[in-house]
Tab-separated table of C-alpha atoms in Angstrom:
chain	number	residue	atom	x	y	z
Q	20	MET	CA	-20.474	-12.094	-25.336
Q	21	TRP	CA	-19.482	-9.639	-22.639
Q	22	CYS	CA	-15.976	-8.986	-23.899
Q	23	SER	CA	-14.087	-6.571	-26.105
Q	24	ARG	CA	-10.564	-6.080	-27.402
Q	25	THR	CA	-8.477	-2.975	-27.883
Q	26	ALA	CA	-5.442	-2.460	-30.097
Q	27	LEU	CA	-3.207	-1.664	-27.152
Q	28	ARG	CA	-4.375	-4.014	-24.410
Q	29	ARG	CA	-6.211	-7.304	-24.373
Q	30	LEU	CA	-9.369	-7.692	-22.335
Q	31	VAL	CA	-10.257	-11.269	-21.547
Q	32	LEU	CA	-13.516	-12.683	-20.279
Q	33	GLN	CA	-12.589	-15.619	-18.080
Q	34	GLU	CA	-15.325	-18.207	-17.868
Q	35	ALA	CA	-15.257	-20.506	-14.858
Q	36	PRO	CA	-15.344	-24.257	-15.650
Q	37	LEU	CA	-18.660	-26.033	-15.227
Q	38	ALA	CA	-18.884	-28.218	-12.143
Q	39	GLY	CA	-20.187	-31.411	-13.732
Q	40	PHE	CA	-23.184	-29.855	-15.456
Q	41	GLN	CA	-23.965	-27.322	-18.139
Q	42	ARG	CA	-24.707	-23.911	-16.681
Q	43	ASP	CA	-25.767	-20.723	-18.354
Q	44	MET	CA	-22.811	-18.386	-17.836
Q	45	SER	CA	-25.032	-15.355	-18.242
Q	46	SER	CA	-26.764	-16.207	-14.959
Q	47	LEU	CA	-23.524	-15.896	-12.976
Q	48	PRO	CA	-22.564	-12.659	-11.196
Q	49	ARG	CA	-20.501	-10.346	-13.381
Q	50	VAL	CA	-17.122	-9.233	-12.047
Q	51	TYR	CA	-14.579	-6.794	-13.406
Q	52	VAL	CA	-10.897	-7.191	-12.484
Q	53	THR	CA	-9.013	-3.943	-13.026
Q	54	ARG	CA	-5.511	-5.355	-13.447
Q	55	GLN	CA	-3.481	-8.414	-14.347
Q	56	ILE	CA	-3.274	-9.711	-10.787
Q	57	PRO	CA	-0.930	-12.547	-9.707
Q	58	PRO	CA	-2.015	-15.983	-10.970
Q	59	ARG	CA	-3.280	-17.485	-7.715
Q	60	GLY	CA	-6.177	-15.035	-7.475
Q	61	LEU	CA	-7.188	-15.527	-11.103
Q	62	GLN	CA	-7.040	-19.293	-10.634
Q	63	ILE	CA	-9.415	-19.077	-7.675
Q	64	LEU	CA	-11.915	-16.994	-9.643
Q	65	ARG	CA	-11.639	-19.204	-12.705
Q	66	GLU	CA	-12.030	-22.488	-10.834
Q	67	SER	CA	-14.809	-21.326	-8.525
Q	68	GLY	CA	-17.542	-21.724	-11.113
Q	69	GLN	CA	-19.328	-18.880	-9.344
Q	70	VAL	CA	-18.615	-15.833	-11.504
Q	71	GLN	CA	-18.003	-14.623	-15.009
Q	72	PHE	CA	-15.201	-12.120	-14.953
Q	73	GLU	CA	-13.562	-9.732	-17.319
Q	74	LEU	CA	-9.941	-8.742	-16.863
Q	75	TRP	CA	-7.956	-5.681	-17.871
Q	76	ASP	CA	-5.082	-7.860	-19.015
Q	77	SER	CA	-2.196	-5.465	-18.450
Q	78	ASP	CA	0.374	-4.445	-15.854
Q	79	ASP	CA	-0.619	-0.839	-16.515
Q	80	PRO	CA	-3.722	0.752	-14.960
Q	81	VAL	CA	-6.990	0.615	-16.828
Q	82	PRO	CA	-7.815	4.057	-18.299
Q	83	ARG	CA	-10.437	5.836	-16.248
Q	84	GLN	CA	-13.015	6.107	-19.017
Q	85	GLU	CA	-12.593	2.421	-19.839
Q	86	LEU	CA	-13.067	1.554	-16.181
Q	87	LEU	CA	-16.230	3.649	-15.913
Q	88	LYS	CA	-17.619	1.863	-18.947
Q	89	LYS	CA	-16.712	-1.645	-17.833
Q	90	VAL	CA	-18.122	-1.438	-14.299
Q	91	ARG	CA	-21.654	-0.755	-15.532
Q	92	GLY	CA	-23.971	-3.436	-14.262
Q	93	CYS	CA	-21.232	-5.390	-12.469
Q	94	ASP	CA	-22.028	-7.326	-9.305
Q	95	GLY	CA	-18.428	-7.306	-8.104
Q	96	LEU	CA	-15.223	-5.351	-8.613
Q	97	LEU	CA	-11.691	-6.499	-7.820
Q	98	CYS	CA	-9.303	-3.552	-7.900
Q	99	VAL	CA	-5.822	-2.469	-6.845
Q	100	LEU	CA	-4.659	0.681	-5.089
Q	101	THR	CA	-4.271	2.731	-8.289
Q	102	GLU	CA	-8.020	2.752	-8.927
Q	103	LYS	CA	-9.918	5.634	-7.359
Q	104	ILE	CA	-13.224	4.284	-6.111
Q	105	ASP	CA	-15.378	7.368	-5.727
Q	106	ALA	CA	-18.918	8.596	-6.303
Q	107	GLU	CA	-18.382	8.828	-10.057
Q	108	LEU	CA	-17.353	5.197	-10.326
Q	109	LEU	CA	-20.029	3.906	-7.954
Q	110	ASP	CA	-22.726	5.789	-9.823
Q	111	ALA	CA	-21.373	4.424	-13.108
Q	112	ALA	CA	-21.511	0.880	-11.723
Q	113	GLY	CA	-25.106	1.247	-10.640
Q	114	PRO	CA	-27.180	-0.606	-8.060
Q	115	ASN	CA	-26.000	-4.097	-9.052
Q	116	LEU	CA	-22.609	-3.575	-7.432
Q	117	LYS	CA	-22.619	-5.534	-4.181
Q	118	VAL	CA	-18.963	-6.297	-3.453
Q	119	LEU	CA	-15.707	-4.406	-3.806
Q	120	SER	CA	-12.474	-6.268	-3.152
Q	121	THR	CA	-9.183	-4.366	-3.151
Q	122	MET	CA	-5.830	-6.121	-3.410
Q	123	SER	CA	-4.229	-3.848	-0.816
Q	124	VAL	CA	-3.967	-3.331	2.904
Q	125	GLY	CA	-4.374	0.430	2.491
Q	126	PHE	CA	-7.773	1.812	1.529
Q	127	ASP	CA	-7.127	5.520	1.070
Q	128	HIS	CA	-8.062	5.062	-2.618
Q	129	LEU	CA	-11.603	4.147	-1.548
Q	130	SER	CA	-14.174	6.793	-0.717
Q	131	LEU	CA	-15.594	5.123	2.370
Q	132	GLU	CA	-18.269	7.759	2.815
Q	133	GLU	CA	-19.511	7.186	-0.721
Q	134	LEU	CA	-19.522	3.431	-0.190
Q	135	LYS	CA	-21.696	3.902	2.886
Q	136	LYS	CA	-24.127	6.535	1.655
Q	137	SER	CA	-27.422	6.043	-0.141
Q	138	HIS	CA	-27.962	6.085	-3.877
Q	139	HIS	CA	-29.092	9.351	-5.396
Q	140	VAL	CA	-30.524	7.488	-8.367
Q	141	ILE	CA	-34.208	6.624	-8.373
Q	142	LEU	CA	-34.795	3.086	-9.581
Q	143	TRP	CA	-38.364	1.813	-9.887
Q	144	LEU	CA	-39.382	4.728	-7.654
Q	145	CYS	CA	-37.281	3.323	-4.773
Q	146	ILE	CA	-34.166	4.788	-3.253
Q	147	GLY	CA	-31.876	2.195	-1.661
Q	148	SER	CA	-28.532	2.319	0.046
Q	149	ARG	CA	-25.512	1.181	-1.896
Q	150	GLY	CA	-24.968	-1.634	0.599
Q	151	ILE	CA	-21.556	-2.389	-0.876
Q	152	ARG	CA	-19.308	-4.684	1.156
Q	153	VAL	CA	-15.569	-4.121	1.024
Q	154	GLY	CA	-12.776	-6.676	1.307
Q	155	TYR	CA	-9.079	-5.867	1.690
Q	156	THR	CA	-5.816	-7.737	2.253
Q	157	PRO	CA	-4.165	-7.002	5.600
Q	158	GLU	CA	-1.738	-9.311	7.440
Q	159	VAL	CA	-0.608	-11.323	4.403
Q	160	LEU	CA	1.911	-8.618	3.481
Q	161	THR	CA	3.217	-7.898	7.000
Q	162	ASP	CA	6.407	-9.937	6.672
Q	163	ALA	CA	7.310	-8.633	3.226
Q	164	VAL	CA	6.778	-4.987	4.214
Q	165	ALA	CA	8.750	-5.426	7.452
Q	166	GLU	CA	11.645	-7.032	5.575
Q	167	LEU	CA	11.743	-4.271	2.989
Q	168	THR	CA	11.564	-1.598	5.686
Q	169	VAL	CA	14.616	-3.051	7.420
Q	170	ALA	CA	16.435	-3.329	4.092
Q	171	LEU	CA	15.623	0.295	3.243
Q	172	LEU	CA	16.670	1.447	6.713
Q	173	LEU	CA	20.035	-0.282	6.407
Q	174	ALA	CA	20.588	0.899	2.839
Q	175	THR	CA	19.906	4.472	3.937
Q	176	SER	CA	21.774	4.504	7.245
Q	177	ARG	CA	24.873	2.715	5.892
Q	178	ARG	CA	24.770	4.677	2.621
Q	179	LEU	CA	24.781	1.576	0.429
Q	180	ILE	CA	23.377	3.245	-2.692
Q	181	GLU	CA	26.028	5.958	-2.497
Q	182	ALA	CA	28.711	3.328	-1.975
Q	183	THR	CA	27.589	1.278	-4.969
Q	184	HIS	CA	27.631	4.393	-7.138
Q	185	GLU	CA	31.171	5.287	-6.002
Q	186	ALA	CA	32.399	1.765	-6.726
Q	187	LYS	CA	30.903	1.816	-10.226
Q	188	THR	CA	32.032	5.313	-11.227
Q	189	GLY	CA	35.647	5.373	-10.050
Q	190	GLY	CA	35.150	7.092	-6.728
Q	191	TRP	CA	36.649	4.164	-4.856
Q	192	GLY	CA	40.191	5.268	-4.146
Q	193	THR	CA	42.465	4.693	-1.202
Q	194	TRP	CA	40.988	3.747	2.180
Q	195	ARG	CA	39.859	6.844	4.082
Q	196	THR	CA	38.933	7.092	7.753
Q	197	LEU	CA	35.519	8.767	7.491
Q	198	TRP	CA	34.582	8.141	3.859
Q	199	LEU	CA	30.960	6.871	3.485
Q	200	CYS	CA	30.511	6.488	7.231
Q	201	GLY	CA	26.928	5.897	8.316
Q	202	HIS	CA	24.929	5.259	11.458
Q	203	GLU	CA	24.592	1.991	13.407
Q	204	LEU	CA	21.512	0.393	14.890
Q	205	ALA	CA	23.411	-0.952	17.901
Q	206	ASP	CA	22.558	0.973	21.091
Q	207	SER	CA	20.047	3.142	19.191
Q	208	THR	CA	16.465	4.226	19.837
Q	209	VAL	CA	13.997	3.282	17.125
Q	210	GLY	CA	10.741	5.218	16.892
Q	211	ILE	CA	7.602	3.865	15.232
Q	212	LEU	CA	4.890	6.225	14.018
Q	213	GLY	CA	1.709	4.141	14.023
Q	214	LEU	CA	2.120	0.864	15.875
Q	215	GLY	CA	0.301	-1.954	14.125
Q	216	ARG	CA	1.197	-5.415	12.881
Q	217	ILE	CA	3.821	-4.054	10.516
Q	218	GLY	CA	5.396	-1.836	13.159
Q	219	VAL	CA	5.696	-4.805	15.506
Q	220	ALA	CA	7.166	-6.968	12.736
Q	221	ILE	CA	9.756	-4.284	11.946
Q	222	ALA	CA	10.792	-4.076	15.606
Q	223	GLU	CA	11.062	-7.850	15.875
Q	224	ARG	CA	13.475	-7.876	12.954
Q	225	LEU	CA	15.516	-4.955	14.291
Q	226	LYS	CA	15.879	-6.310	17.828
Q	227	PRO	CA	18.793	-8.663	16.948
Q	228	PHE	CA	20.752	-5.574	15.810
Q	229	LYS	CA	21.067	-4.670	19.518
Q	230	VAL	CA	18.603	-1.790	19.430
Q	231	LYS	CA	18.505	-0.255	22.901
Q	232	LYS	CA	14.939	1.054	22.956
Q	233	PHE	CA	11.722	1.030	20.936
Q	234	ILE	CA	9.311	3.927	21.303
Q	235	TYR	CA	6.075	4.646	19.457
Q	236	THR	CA	3.197	7.027	19.107
Q	237	ASP	CA	-0.331	6.441	17.861
Q	238	VAL	CA	-3.784	7.924	18.310
Q	239	ALA	CA	-3.833	6.103	21.651
Q	240	PRO	CA	-1.576	3.655	23.529
Q	241	ARG	CA	-1.617	0.101	22.182
Q	242	PRO	CA	-0.433	-1.883	25.210
Q	243	GLU	CA	-0.945	-5.391	23.822
Q	244	LEU	CA	1.129	-4.724	20.703
Q	245	ALA	CA	3.659	-2.620	22.595
Q	246	GLU	CA	4.243	-5.430	25.094
Q	247	MET	CA	5.324	-7.737	22.271
Q	248	ILE	CA	8.344	-5.532	21.590
Q	249	GLN	CA	8.664	-3.767	24.978
Q	250	ALA	CA	7.930	-0.444	23.321
Q	251	GLU	CA	7.223	2.750	25.241
Q	252	TYR	CA	4.321	5.027	24.290
Q	253	VAL	CA	5.440	8.655	23.841
Q	254	SER	CA	4.112	11.903	22.422
Q	255	MET	CA	4.773	12.920	18.829
Q	256	ASP	CA	7.300	15.536	19.966
Q	257	GLU	CA	9.143	13.028	22.125
Q	258	LEU	CA	9.168	10.504	19.298
Q	259	ALA	CA	10.904	13.089	17.114
Q	260	ARG	CA	13.427	14.135	19.756
Q	261	ARG	CA	14.459	10.669	20.935
Q	262	SER	CA	14.452	8.571	17.753
Q	263	ASP	CA	17.746	7.725	16.071
Q	264	PHE	CA	15.684	5.923	13.444
Q	265	LEU	CA	12.054	6.894	12.843
Q	266	ALA	CA	9.822	4.591	10.772
Q	267	ALA	CA	6.428	5.802	9.550
Q	268	CYS	CA	4.010	2.839	9.539
Q	269	CYS	CA	0.683	4.637	9.894
Q	270	ALA	CA	-2.341	4.540	7.620
Q	271	LEU	CA	-3.093	7.586	5.486
Q	272	THR	CA	-6.093	9.363	6.992
Q	273	PRO	CA	-7.180	13.012	7.183
Q	274	GLU	CA	-5.405	13.122	10.559
Q	275	THR	CA	-2.097	11.719	9.261
Q	276	GLN	CA	-2.023	13.635	5.957
Q	277	GLY	CA	1.312	15.494	5.950
Q	278	ILE	CA	1.992	14.643	9.596
Q	279	CYS	CA	5.694	14.176	8.863
Q	280	ASN	CA	6.484	17.804	8.206
Q	281	LYS	CA	8.757	20.665	9.191
Q	282	ASN	CA	7.494	20.540	12.744
Q	283	LEU	CA	8.551	16.888	13.077
Q	284	PHE	CA	11.865	17.136	11.216
Q	285	SER	CA	12.934	20.256	13.129
Q	286	LYS	CA	12.768	18.317	16.401
Q	287	MET	CA	14.753	15.310	15.142
Q	288	LYS	CA	18.468	14.789	15.732
Q	289	SER	CA	20.890	15.777	12.977
Q	290	THR	CA	22.036	12.136	12.988
Q	291	SER	CA	18.527	10.687	12.627
Q	292	ILE	CA	17.290	8.534	9.760
Q	293	PHE	CA	13.666	8.802	8.580
Q	294	ILE	CA	11.981	5.858	6.829
Q	295	ASN	CA	8.539	5.751	5.187
Q	296	THR	CA	6.995	2.541	3.857
Q	297	SER	CA	3.365	3.479	4.635
Q	298	ARG	CA	1.850	6.026	2.231
Q	299	GLY	CA	3.494	8.980	0.534
Q	300	GLY	CA	0.774	11.341	1.706
Q	301	VAL	CA	1.887	11.184	5.348
Q	302	VAL	CA	5.024	13.150	4.402
Q	303	ASN	CA	5.320	16.778	3.345
Q	304	GLN	CA	7.993	16.212	0.704
Q	305	GLU	CA	8.985	19.860	0.440
Q	306	ASP	CA	9.691	19.929	4.179
Q	307	LEU	CA	11.590	16.654	3.925
Q	308	TYR	CA	13.751	18.019	1.115
Q	309	GLU	CA	14.570	21.067	3.234
Q	310	ALA	CA	15.471	18.904	6.233
Q	311	LEU	CA	17.729	16.648	4.154
Q	312	SER	CA	19.412	19.351	2.089
Q	313	THR	CA	20.256	21.483	5.126
Q	314	GLY	CA	21.498	18.611	7.271
Q	315	GLN	CA	18.636	18.925	9.728
Q	316	ILE	CA	18.384	15.123	9.577
Q	317	ALA	CA	20.983	12.664	8.285
Q	318	GLY	CA	18.996	10.726	5.726
Q	319	ALA	CA	15.663	9.377	4.511
Q	320	GLY	CA	14.494	6.199	2.840
Q	321	LEU	CA	11.164	6.252	0.989
Q	322	ASP	CA	9.256	3.422	-0.622
Q	323	VAL	CA	6.219	5.640	-1.187
Q	324	THR	CA	5.874	9.146	-2.594
Q	325	VAL	CA	3.398	11.685	-3.945
Q	326	PRO	CA	2.815	11.281	-6.791
Q	327	GLU	CA	3.703	7.765	-7.825
Q	328	PRO	CA	5.780	7.445	-9.845
Q	329	LEU	CA	7.770	10.420	-8.573
Q	330	PRO	CA	8.941	12.539	-11.537
Q	331	THR	CA	12.617	11.921	-12.279
Q	332	ASN	CA	13.321	15.652	-12.005
Q	333	HIS	CA	11.972	15.859	-8.464
Q	334	PRO	CA	14.431	17.602	-6.089
Q	335	LEU	CA	14.541	14.598	-3.744
Q	336	PHE	CA	16.333	12.613	-6.452
Q	337	THR	CA	19.205	15.106	-6.386
Q	338	LEU	CA	20.081	14.258	-2.787
Q	339	LYS	CA	22.676	11.632	-1.932
Q	340	ASN	CA	21.148	11.135	1.498
Q	341	CYS	CA	17.711	10.167	0.167
Q	342	VAL	CA	17.022	6.615	-1.032
Q	343	ILE	CA	13.815	6.263	-3.052
Q	344	LEU	CA	12.279	2.933	-4.060
Q	345	PRO	CA	9.326	2.452	-6.450
Q	346	HIS	CA	6.731	1.209	-3.920
Q	347	ILE	CA	7.964	-2.386	-3.699
Q	348	ALA	CA	7.450	-3.185	0.004
Q	349	SER	CA	5.045	-6.063	-0.683
Q	350	ALA	CA	6.830	-7.169	-3.854
Q	351	SER	CA	7.643	-10.792	-3.166
Q	352	TYR	CA	6.148	-13.632	-5.214
Q	353	THR	CA	4.752	-15.261	-2.073
Q	354	THR	CA	3.106	-12.126	-0.750
Q	355	ARG	CA	1.629	-10.838	-4.000
Q	356	ASN	CA	0.073	-14.250	-4.727
Q	357	ALA	CA	-1.305	-14.381	-1.189
Q	358	MET	CA	-2.777	-10.909	-1.645
Q	359	SER	CA	-4.459	-11.841	-4.919
Q	360	ALA	CA	-5.826	-15.075	-3.423
Q	361	LEU	CA	-7.274	-13.212	-0.437
Q	362	ALA	CA	-8.782	-10.556	-2.693
Q	363	ALA	CA	-10.432	-13.259	-4.823
Q	364	ASN	CA	-11.766	-15.132	-1.787
Q	365	ASN	CA	-13.104	-11.893	-0.274
Q	366	LEU	CA	-14.940	-11.188	-3.524
Q	367	LEU	CA	-16.466	-14.652	-3.825
Q	368	ALA	CA	-17.557	-14.786	-0.181
Q	369	GLY	CA	-19.157	-11.359	-0.483
Q	370	LEU	CA	-21.078	-12.336	-3.599
Q	371	ARG	CA	-22.346	-15.454	-1.810
Q	372	GLY	CA	-23.540	-13.279	1.057
Q	373	GLU	CA	-21.107	-14.959	3.455
Q	374	PRO	CA	-18.544	-13.438	5.849
Q	375	MET	CA	-15.392	-12.345	4.005
Q	376	PRO	CA	-12.012	-13.643	5.200
Q	377	LYS	CA	-10.995	-9.997	5.625
Q	378	GLU	CA	-13.793	-7.449	5.467
Q	379	LEU	CA	-13.416	-3.737	6.049
Q	380	GLN	CA	-16.077	-2.577	8.466
Q	381	LEU	CA	-17.554	0.617	7.065
């Protein structure tokens, strides 16, 4: 039986029910699931009758060496964003691997070039391309991420974490005229770095706060999306100079790596609030610390960092004007179940050789 147990974590081979007839489970495609994903996705895999799957039954990541061992000979892999899918893993999996499904909208943990390139392993004197199809989970988390971004923006700009701390620790004394004053959204300019579905959803939620103007920058103008929120396309420098609130919503790519750096922060207003719910790698954290600690900008709210988790002794944690969350933007029961269901359906469709609900075009 293709299953093993460890003293620390339980690995479970989930066998799909038989659809009215006895079927040899060993003939079904083999799938490895790298994490204890929300129940809807597991239910879909289990009830499909199309795969035999093994699960790393833990909330904690599967150890790398265990992962490399378990992917050998698999036809499909369902992973989350903590798993690095690179040449080492793909070579360990071997030529059987046909489908990779990630339960994430971001795919910076996937080596796309390696997924596209040919095998370097000679098998029966033939060299074939990997031919691995990739599914991901965009759109289903748009609302949850937009909601969290607005919540983080308000918590940062109105200094709610500071205020809660003062109330709990005896700092709440007599009423004072400027104590814990923050910055309002009304009559403000909100800048969006990377205008996609999430950026639009954030703007739609902020509009009722009487925001005066939405501006954005991207690799190129996106007129159809911009029209939805009456946003103006501007340069990166202008985005920095004009934004009272600047939200980073871009994907992490070689071009956006560290794009929010000293150059950006130095052009921002001293009253500006910076928010990042995209990927930690788009921010140079040393430059951000300098900007916050010197008053170059008023505050920052981060749901993502480098590394994750951010060490508790990191300098950013010493700042009152920096709110840091543990990467929870998509953390609603509805959204996480929808993500796991989409990841499972992508995997099954790929293994059947059918179009995936959401396939990443390599």
